[in-house]
PDB file of C-alpha atoms in Angstrom:
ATOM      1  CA  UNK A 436     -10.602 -22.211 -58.155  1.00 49.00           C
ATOM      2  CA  UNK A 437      -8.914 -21.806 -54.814  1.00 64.00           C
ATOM      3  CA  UNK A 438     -10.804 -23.290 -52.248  1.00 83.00           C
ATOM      4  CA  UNK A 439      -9.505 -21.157 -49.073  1.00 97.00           C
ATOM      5  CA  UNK A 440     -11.061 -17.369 -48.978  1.00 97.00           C
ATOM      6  CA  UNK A 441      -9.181 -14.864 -46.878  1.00 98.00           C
ATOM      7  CA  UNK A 442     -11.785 -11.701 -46.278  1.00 98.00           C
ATOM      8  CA  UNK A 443     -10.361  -8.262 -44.740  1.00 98.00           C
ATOM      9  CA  UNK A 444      -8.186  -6.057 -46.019  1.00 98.00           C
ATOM     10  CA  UNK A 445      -4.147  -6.252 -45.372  1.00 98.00           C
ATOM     11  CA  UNK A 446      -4.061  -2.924 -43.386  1.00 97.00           C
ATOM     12  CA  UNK A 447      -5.813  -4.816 -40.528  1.00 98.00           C
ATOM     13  CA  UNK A 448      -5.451  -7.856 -38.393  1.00 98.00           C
ATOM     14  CA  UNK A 449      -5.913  -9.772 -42.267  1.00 98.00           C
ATOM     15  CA  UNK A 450      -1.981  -9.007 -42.562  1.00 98.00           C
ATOM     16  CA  UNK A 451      -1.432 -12.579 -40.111  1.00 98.00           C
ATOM     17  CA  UNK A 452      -3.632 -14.618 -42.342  1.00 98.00           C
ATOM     18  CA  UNK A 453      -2.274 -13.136 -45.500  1.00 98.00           C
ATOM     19  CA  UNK A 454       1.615 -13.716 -44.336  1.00 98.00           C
ATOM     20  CA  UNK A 455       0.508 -17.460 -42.969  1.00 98.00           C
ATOM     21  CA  UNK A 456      -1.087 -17.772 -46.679  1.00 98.00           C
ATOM     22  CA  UNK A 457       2.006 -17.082 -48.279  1.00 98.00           C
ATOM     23  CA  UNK A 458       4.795 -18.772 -45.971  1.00 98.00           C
ATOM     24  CA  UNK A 459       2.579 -21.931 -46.884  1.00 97.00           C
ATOM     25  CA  UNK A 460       1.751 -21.716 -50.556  1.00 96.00           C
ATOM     26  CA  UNK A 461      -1.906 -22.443 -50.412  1.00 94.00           C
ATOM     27  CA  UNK A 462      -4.308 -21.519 -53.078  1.00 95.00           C
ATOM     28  CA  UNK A 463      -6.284 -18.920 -51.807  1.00 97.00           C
ATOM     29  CA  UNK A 464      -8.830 -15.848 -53.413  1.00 97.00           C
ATOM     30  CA  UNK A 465      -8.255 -12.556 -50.993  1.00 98.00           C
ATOM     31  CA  UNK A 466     -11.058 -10.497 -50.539  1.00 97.00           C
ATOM     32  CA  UNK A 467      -9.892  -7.270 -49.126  1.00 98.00           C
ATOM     33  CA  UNK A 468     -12.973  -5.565 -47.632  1.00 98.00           C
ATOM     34  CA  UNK A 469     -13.090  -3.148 -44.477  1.00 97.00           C
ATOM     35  CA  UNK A 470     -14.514  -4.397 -41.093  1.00 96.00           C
ATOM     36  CA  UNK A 471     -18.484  -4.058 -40.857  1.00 96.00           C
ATOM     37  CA  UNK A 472     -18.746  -4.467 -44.687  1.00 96.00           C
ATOM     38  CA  UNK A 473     -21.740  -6.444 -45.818  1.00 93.00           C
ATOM     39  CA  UNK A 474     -19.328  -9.107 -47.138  1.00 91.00           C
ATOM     40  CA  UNK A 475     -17.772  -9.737 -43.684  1.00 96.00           C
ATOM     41  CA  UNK A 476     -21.398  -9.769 -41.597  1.00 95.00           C
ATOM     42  CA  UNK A 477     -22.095 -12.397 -43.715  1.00 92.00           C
ATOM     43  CA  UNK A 478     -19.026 -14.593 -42.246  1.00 92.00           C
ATOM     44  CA  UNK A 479     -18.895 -13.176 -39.070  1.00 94.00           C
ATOM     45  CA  UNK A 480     -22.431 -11.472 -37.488  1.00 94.00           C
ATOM     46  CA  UNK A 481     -19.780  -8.955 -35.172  1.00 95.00           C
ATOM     47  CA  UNK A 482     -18.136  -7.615 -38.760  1.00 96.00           C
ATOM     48  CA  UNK A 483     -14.515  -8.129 -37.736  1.00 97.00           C
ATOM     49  CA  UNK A 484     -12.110  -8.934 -39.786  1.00 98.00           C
ATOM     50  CA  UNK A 485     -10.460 -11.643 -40.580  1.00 98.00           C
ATOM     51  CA  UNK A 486     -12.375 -14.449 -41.631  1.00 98.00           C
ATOM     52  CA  UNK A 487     -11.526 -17.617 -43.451  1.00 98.00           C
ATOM     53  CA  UNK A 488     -13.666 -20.044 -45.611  1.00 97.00           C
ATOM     54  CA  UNK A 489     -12.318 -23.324 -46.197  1.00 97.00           C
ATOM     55  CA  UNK A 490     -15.347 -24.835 -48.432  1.00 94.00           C
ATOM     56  CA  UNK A 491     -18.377 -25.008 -46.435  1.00 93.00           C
ATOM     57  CA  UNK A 492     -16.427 -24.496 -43.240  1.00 96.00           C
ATOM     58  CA  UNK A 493     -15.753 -20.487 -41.791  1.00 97.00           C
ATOM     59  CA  UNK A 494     -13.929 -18.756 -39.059  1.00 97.00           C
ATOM     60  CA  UNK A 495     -12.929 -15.612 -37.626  1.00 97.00           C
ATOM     61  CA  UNK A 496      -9.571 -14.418 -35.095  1.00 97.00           C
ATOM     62  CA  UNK A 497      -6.682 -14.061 -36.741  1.00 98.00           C
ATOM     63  CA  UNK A 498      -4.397 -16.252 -34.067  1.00 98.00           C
ATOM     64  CA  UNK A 499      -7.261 -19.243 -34.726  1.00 98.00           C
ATOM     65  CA  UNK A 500      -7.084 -18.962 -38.572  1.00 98.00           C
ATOM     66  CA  UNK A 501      -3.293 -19.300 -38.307  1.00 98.00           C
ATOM     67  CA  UNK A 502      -3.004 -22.421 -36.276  1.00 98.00           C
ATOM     68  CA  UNK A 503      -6.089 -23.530 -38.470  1.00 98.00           C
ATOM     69  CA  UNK A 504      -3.997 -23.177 -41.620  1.00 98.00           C
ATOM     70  CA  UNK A 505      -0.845 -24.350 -40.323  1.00 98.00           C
ATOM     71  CA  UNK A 506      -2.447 -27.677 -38.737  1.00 97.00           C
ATOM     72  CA  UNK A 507      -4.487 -28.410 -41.936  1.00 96.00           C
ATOM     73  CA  UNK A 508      -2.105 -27.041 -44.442  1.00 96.00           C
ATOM     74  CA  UNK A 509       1.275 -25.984 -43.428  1.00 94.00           C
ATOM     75  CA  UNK A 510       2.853 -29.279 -41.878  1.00 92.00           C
ATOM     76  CA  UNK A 511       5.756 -29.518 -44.113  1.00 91.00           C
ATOM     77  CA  UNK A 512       6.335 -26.173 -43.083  1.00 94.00           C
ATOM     78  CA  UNK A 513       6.056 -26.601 -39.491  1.00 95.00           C
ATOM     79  CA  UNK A 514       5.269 -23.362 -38.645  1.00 98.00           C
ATOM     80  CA  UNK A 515       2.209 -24.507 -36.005  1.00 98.00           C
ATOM     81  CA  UNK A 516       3.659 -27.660 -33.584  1.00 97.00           C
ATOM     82  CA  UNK A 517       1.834 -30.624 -33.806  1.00 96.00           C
ATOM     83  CA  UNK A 518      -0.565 -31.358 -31.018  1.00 96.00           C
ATOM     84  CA  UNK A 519      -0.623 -32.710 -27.818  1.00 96.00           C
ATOM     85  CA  UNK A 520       4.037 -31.790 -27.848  1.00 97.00           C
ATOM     86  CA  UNK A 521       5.566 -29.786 -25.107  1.00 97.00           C
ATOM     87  CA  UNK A 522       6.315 -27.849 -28.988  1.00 96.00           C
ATOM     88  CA  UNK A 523       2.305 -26.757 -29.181  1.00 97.00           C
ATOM     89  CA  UNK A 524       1.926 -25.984 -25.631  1.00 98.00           C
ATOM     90  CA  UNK A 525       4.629 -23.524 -25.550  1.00 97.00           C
ATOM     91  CA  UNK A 526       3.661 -21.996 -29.050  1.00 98.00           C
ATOM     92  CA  UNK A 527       0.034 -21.808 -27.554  1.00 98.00           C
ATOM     93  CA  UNK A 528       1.211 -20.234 -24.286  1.00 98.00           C
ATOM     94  CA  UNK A 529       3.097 -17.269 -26.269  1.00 98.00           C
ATOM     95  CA  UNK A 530       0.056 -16.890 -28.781  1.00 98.00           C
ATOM     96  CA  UNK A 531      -2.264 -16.404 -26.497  1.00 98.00           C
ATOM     97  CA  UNK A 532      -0.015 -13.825 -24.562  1.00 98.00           C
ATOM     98  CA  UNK A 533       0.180 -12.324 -27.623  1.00 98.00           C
ATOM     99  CA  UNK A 534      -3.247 -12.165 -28.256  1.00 98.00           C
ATOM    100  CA  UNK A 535      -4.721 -11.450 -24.522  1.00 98.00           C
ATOM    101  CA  UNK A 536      -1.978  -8.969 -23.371  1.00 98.00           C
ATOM    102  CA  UNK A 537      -0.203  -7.265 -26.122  1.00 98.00           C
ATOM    103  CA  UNK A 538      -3.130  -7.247 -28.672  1.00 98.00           C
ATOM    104  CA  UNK A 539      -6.087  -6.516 -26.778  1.00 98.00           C
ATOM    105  CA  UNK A 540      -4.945  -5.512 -23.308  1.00 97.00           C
ATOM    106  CA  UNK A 541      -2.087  -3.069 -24.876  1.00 98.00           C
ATOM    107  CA  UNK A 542      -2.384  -2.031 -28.699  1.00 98.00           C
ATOM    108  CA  UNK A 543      -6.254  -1.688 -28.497  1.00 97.00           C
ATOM    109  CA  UNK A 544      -6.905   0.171 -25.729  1.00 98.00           C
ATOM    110  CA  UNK A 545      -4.649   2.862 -27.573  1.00 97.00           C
ATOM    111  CA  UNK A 546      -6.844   2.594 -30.966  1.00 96.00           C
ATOM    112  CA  UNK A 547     -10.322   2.108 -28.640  1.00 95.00           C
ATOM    113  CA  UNK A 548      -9.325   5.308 -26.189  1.00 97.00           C
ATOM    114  CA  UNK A 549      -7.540   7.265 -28.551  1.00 96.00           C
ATOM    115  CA  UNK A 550      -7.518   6.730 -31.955  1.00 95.00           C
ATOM    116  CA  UNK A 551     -11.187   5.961 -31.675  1.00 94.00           C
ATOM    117  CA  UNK A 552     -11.682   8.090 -28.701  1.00 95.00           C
ATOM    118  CA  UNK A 553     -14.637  10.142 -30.596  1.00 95.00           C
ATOM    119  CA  UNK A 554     -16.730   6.692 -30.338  1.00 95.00           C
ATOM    120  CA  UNK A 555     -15.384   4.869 -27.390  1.00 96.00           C
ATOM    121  CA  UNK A 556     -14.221   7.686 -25.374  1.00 97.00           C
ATOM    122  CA  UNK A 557     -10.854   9.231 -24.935  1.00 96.00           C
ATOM    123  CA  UNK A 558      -9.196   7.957 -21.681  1.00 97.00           C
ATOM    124  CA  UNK A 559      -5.892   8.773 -21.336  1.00 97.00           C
ATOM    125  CA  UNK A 560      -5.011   6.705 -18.073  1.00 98.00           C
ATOM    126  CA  UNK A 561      -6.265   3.480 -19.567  1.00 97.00           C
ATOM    127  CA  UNK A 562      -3.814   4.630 -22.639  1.00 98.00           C
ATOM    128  CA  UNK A 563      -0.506   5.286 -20.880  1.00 98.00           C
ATOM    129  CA  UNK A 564      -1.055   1.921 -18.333  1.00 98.00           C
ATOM    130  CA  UNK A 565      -1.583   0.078 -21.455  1.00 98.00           C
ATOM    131  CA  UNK A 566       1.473   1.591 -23.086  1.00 98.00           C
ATOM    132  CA  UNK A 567       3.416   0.283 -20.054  1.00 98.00           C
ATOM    133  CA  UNK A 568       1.822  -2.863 -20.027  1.00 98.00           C
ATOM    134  CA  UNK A 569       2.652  -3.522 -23.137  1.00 98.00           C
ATOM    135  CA  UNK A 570       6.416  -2.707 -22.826  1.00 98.00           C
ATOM    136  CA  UNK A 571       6.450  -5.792 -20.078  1.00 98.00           C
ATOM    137  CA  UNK A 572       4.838  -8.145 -22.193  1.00 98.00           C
ATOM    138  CA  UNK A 573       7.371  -7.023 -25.006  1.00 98.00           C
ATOM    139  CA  UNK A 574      10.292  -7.594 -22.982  1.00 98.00           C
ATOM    140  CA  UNK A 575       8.854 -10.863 -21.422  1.00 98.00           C
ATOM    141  CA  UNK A 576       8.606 -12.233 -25.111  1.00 98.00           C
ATOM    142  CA  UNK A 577      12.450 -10.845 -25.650  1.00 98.00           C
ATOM    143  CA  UNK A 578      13.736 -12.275 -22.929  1.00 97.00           C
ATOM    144  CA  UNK A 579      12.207 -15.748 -22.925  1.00 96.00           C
ATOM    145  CA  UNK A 580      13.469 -16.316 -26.648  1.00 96.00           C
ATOM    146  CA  UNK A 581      16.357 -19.143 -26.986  1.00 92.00           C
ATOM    147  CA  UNK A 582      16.948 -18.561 -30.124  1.00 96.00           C
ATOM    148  CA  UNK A 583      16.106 -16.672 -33.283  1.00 97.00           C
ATOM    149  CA  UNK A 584      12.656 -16.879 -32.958  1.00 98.00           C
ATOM    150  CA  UNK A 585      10.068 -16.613 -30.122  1.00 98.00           C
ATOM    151  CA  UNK A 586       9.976 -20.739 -30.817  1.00 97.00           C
ATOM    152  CA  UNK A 587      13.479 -21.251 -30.858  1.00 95.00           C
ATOM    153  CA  UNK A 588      15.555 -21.848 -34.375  1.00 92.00           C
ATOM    154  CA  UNK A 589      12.295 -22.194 -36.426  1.00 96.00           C
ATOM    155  CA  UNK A 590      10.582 -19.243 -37.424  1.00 98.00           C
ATOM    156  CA  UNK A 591       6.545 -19.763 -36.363  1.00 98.00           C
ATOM    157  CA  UNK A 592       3.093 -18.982 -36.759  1.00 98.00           C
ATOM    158  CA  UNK A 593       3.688 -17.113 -33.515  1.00 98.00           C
ATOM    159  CA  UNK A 594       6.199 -14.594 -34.913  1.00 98.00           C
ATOM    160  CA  UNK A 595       3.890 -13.236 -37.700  1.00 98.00           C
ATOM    161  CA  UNK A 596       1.721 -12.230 -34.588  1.00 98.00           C
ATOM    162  CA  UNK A 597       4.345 -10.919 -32.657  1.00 98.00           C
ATOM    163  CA  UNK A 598       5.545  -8.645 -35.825  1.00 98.00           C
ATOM    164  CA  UNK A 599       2.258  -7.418 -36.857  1.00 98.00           C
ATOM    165  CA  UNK A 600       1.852  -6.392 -33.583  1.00 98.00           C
ATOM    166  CA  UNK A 601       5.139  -4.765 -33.583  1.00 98.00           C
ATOM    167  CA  UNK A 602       4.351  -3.093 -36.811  1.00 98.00           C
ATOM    168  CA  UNK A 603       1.268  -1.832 -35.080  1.00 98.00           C
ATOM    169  CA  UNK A 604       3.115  -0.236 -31.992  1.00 98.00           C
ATOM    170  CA  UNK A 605       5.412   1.887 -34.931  1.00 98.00           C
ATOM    171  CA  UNK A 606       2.763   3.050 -36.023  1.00 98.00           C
ATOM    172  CA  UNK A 607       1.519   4.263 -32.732  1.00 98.00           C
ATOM    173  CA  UNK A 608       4.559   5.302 -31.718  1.00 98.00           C
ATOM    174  CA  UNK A 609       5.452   2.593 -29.325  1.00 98.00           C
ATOM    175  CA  UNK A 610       8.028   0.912 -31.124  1.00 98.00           C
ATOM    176  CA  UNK A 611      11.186   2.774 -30.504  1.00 98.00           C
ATOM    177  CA  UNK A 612      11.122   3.007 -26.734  1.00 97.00           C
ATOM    178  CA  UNK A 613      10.800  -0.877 -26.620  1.00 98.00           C
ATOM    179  CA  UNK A 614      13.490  -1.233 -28.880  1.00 98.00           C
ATOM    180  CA  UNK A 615      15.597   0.772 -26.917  1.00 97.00           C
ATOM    181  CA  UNK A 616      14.497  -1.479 -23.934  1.00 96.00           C
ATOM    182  CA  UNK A 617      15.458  -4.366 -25.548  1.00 97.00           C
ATOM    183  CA  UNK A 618      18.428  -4.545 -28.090  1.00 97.00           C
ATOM    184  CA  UNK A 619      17.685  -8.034 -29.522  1.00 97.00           C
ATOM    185  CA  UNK A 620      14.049  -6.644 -31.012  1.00 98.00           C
ATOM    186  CA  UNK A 621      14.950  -4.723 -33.841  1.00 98.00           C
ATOM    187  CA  UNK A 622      17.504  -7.306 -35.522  1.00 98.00           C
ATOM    188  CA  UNK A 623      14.521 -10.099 -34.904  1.00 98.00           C
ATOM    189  CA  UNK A 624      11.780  -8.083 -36.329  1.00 98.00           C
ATOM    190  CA  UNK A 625      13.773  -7.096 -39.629  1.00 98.00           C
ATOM    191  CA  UNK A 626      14.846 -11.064 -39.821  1.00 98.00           C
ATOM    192  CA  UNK A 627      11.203 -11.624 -39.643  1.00 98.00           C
ATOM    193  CA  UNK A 628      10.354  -8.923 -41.871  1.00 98.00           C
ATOM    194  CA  UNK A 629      12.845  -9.828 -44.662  1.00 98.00           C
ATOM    195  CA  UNK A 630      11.089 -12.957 -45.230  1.00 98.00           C
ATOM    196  CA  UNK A 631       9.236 -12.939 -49.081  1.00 98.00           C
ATOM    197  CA  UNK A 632       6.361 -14.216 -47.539  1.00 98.00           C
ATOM    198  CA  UNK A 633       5.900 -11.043 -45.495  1.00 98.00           C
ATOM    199  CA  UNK A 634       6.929  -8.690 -48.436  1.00 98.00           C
ATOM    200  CA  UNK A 635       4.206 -10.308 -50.858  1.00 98.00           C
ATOM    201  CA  UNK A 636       1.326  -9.994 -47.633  1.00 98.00           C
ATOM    202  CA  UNK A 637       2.184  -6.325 -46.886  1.00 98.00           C
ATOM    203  CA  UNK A 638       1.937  -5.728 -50.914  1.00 98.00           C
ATOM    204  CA  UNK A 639      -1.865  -6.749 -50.980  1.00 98.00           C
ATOM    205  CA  UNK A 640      -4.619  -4.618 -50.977  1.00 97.00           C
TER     206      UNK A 640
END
């Protein structure tokens, strides 16, 4: 038996964990529920998804889980730098941009104020400044990249972030304009998205 658990379904936030899971190779069981289901509140009192359970250990946020996984499990793969290196604190600098600015400050204001206006309210100023917030933080990422990847040469732990949140934005309708803003993101995000790991993640349930 597997001893990680991955809980939430792949058409969420889960879609990090899953692609981390499968650029590593760990043994895990996938349990592909919908946030506020009675199998998540037991992980995670707030019912978001993801959550991870590592034996008698659990967590939840999707950025956490991944470093999690890549410190405990993914060395050889080096797709989290090891602590305490100029490596990590770069890599923990662009996750948590990721996370704080593009994520919550940009993508979910859209689904919170209109996508889910009927609940949280529709607000269509918060929307659009978010929309151009996010197009900063985009190009900010772009433009700081020395190489391939938002690390460098080495693809990362930082890049499935940065994808599913691009993947988001098409969705939304987002995408194109920043790709038009910035000719190097389309070529990186297919590289990134060509990668089996990815392919097998966005086939789950």
């Amino acid at each position: 038996m597997a001893a990680l658990k991955l809980i939430g379904s792949s058409k969420f936030r889960p879609l990090r964990n899953l692609w981390m899971l499968e650029e590593i190779g760990t043994p895990y069981v996938h349990v592909p529920v919908q946030p506020h289901s009675t199998e998540i509140r037991q992980i995670n009192p707030l019912g978001k998804i993801p959550a991870l359970v590592d034996g008698n250990f659990s967590m939840s946020e999707s950025a956490a889980i991944n470093t999690y996984l890549g410190d405990r499990y993914g060395k050889a793969f080096a797709l989290v730098p090891p602590g305490g290196t100029l490596e990590r604190g770069r890599y923990d600098q662009i996750v948590m941009m990721i996370q704080c600015e593009l994520d919550s400050q940009g993508l979910w204001i859209h689904r919170k104020h209109e996508a889910l206006g009927q609940i949280f309210g529709n607000i269509p100023e918060a929307v659009a400044h978010a929309r151009k917030h996010s197009a900063k933080i985009v190009k900010c990422l772009v433009e700081g990249m020395s190489g391939q990847y938002l690390l460098g040469s080495g693809f990362s732990a930082a890049d499935i972030l940065f994808v599913h949140c691009l993947d988001w934005a098409r969705s939304i309708g987002w995408l194109d304009e920043w790709e038009i803003s910035n000719a190097d993101l389309k070529p990186y995000a297919e590289r990134c998205r060509s990668r089996v790991a990815y392919q097998r993640a966005k086939a789950l349930p």
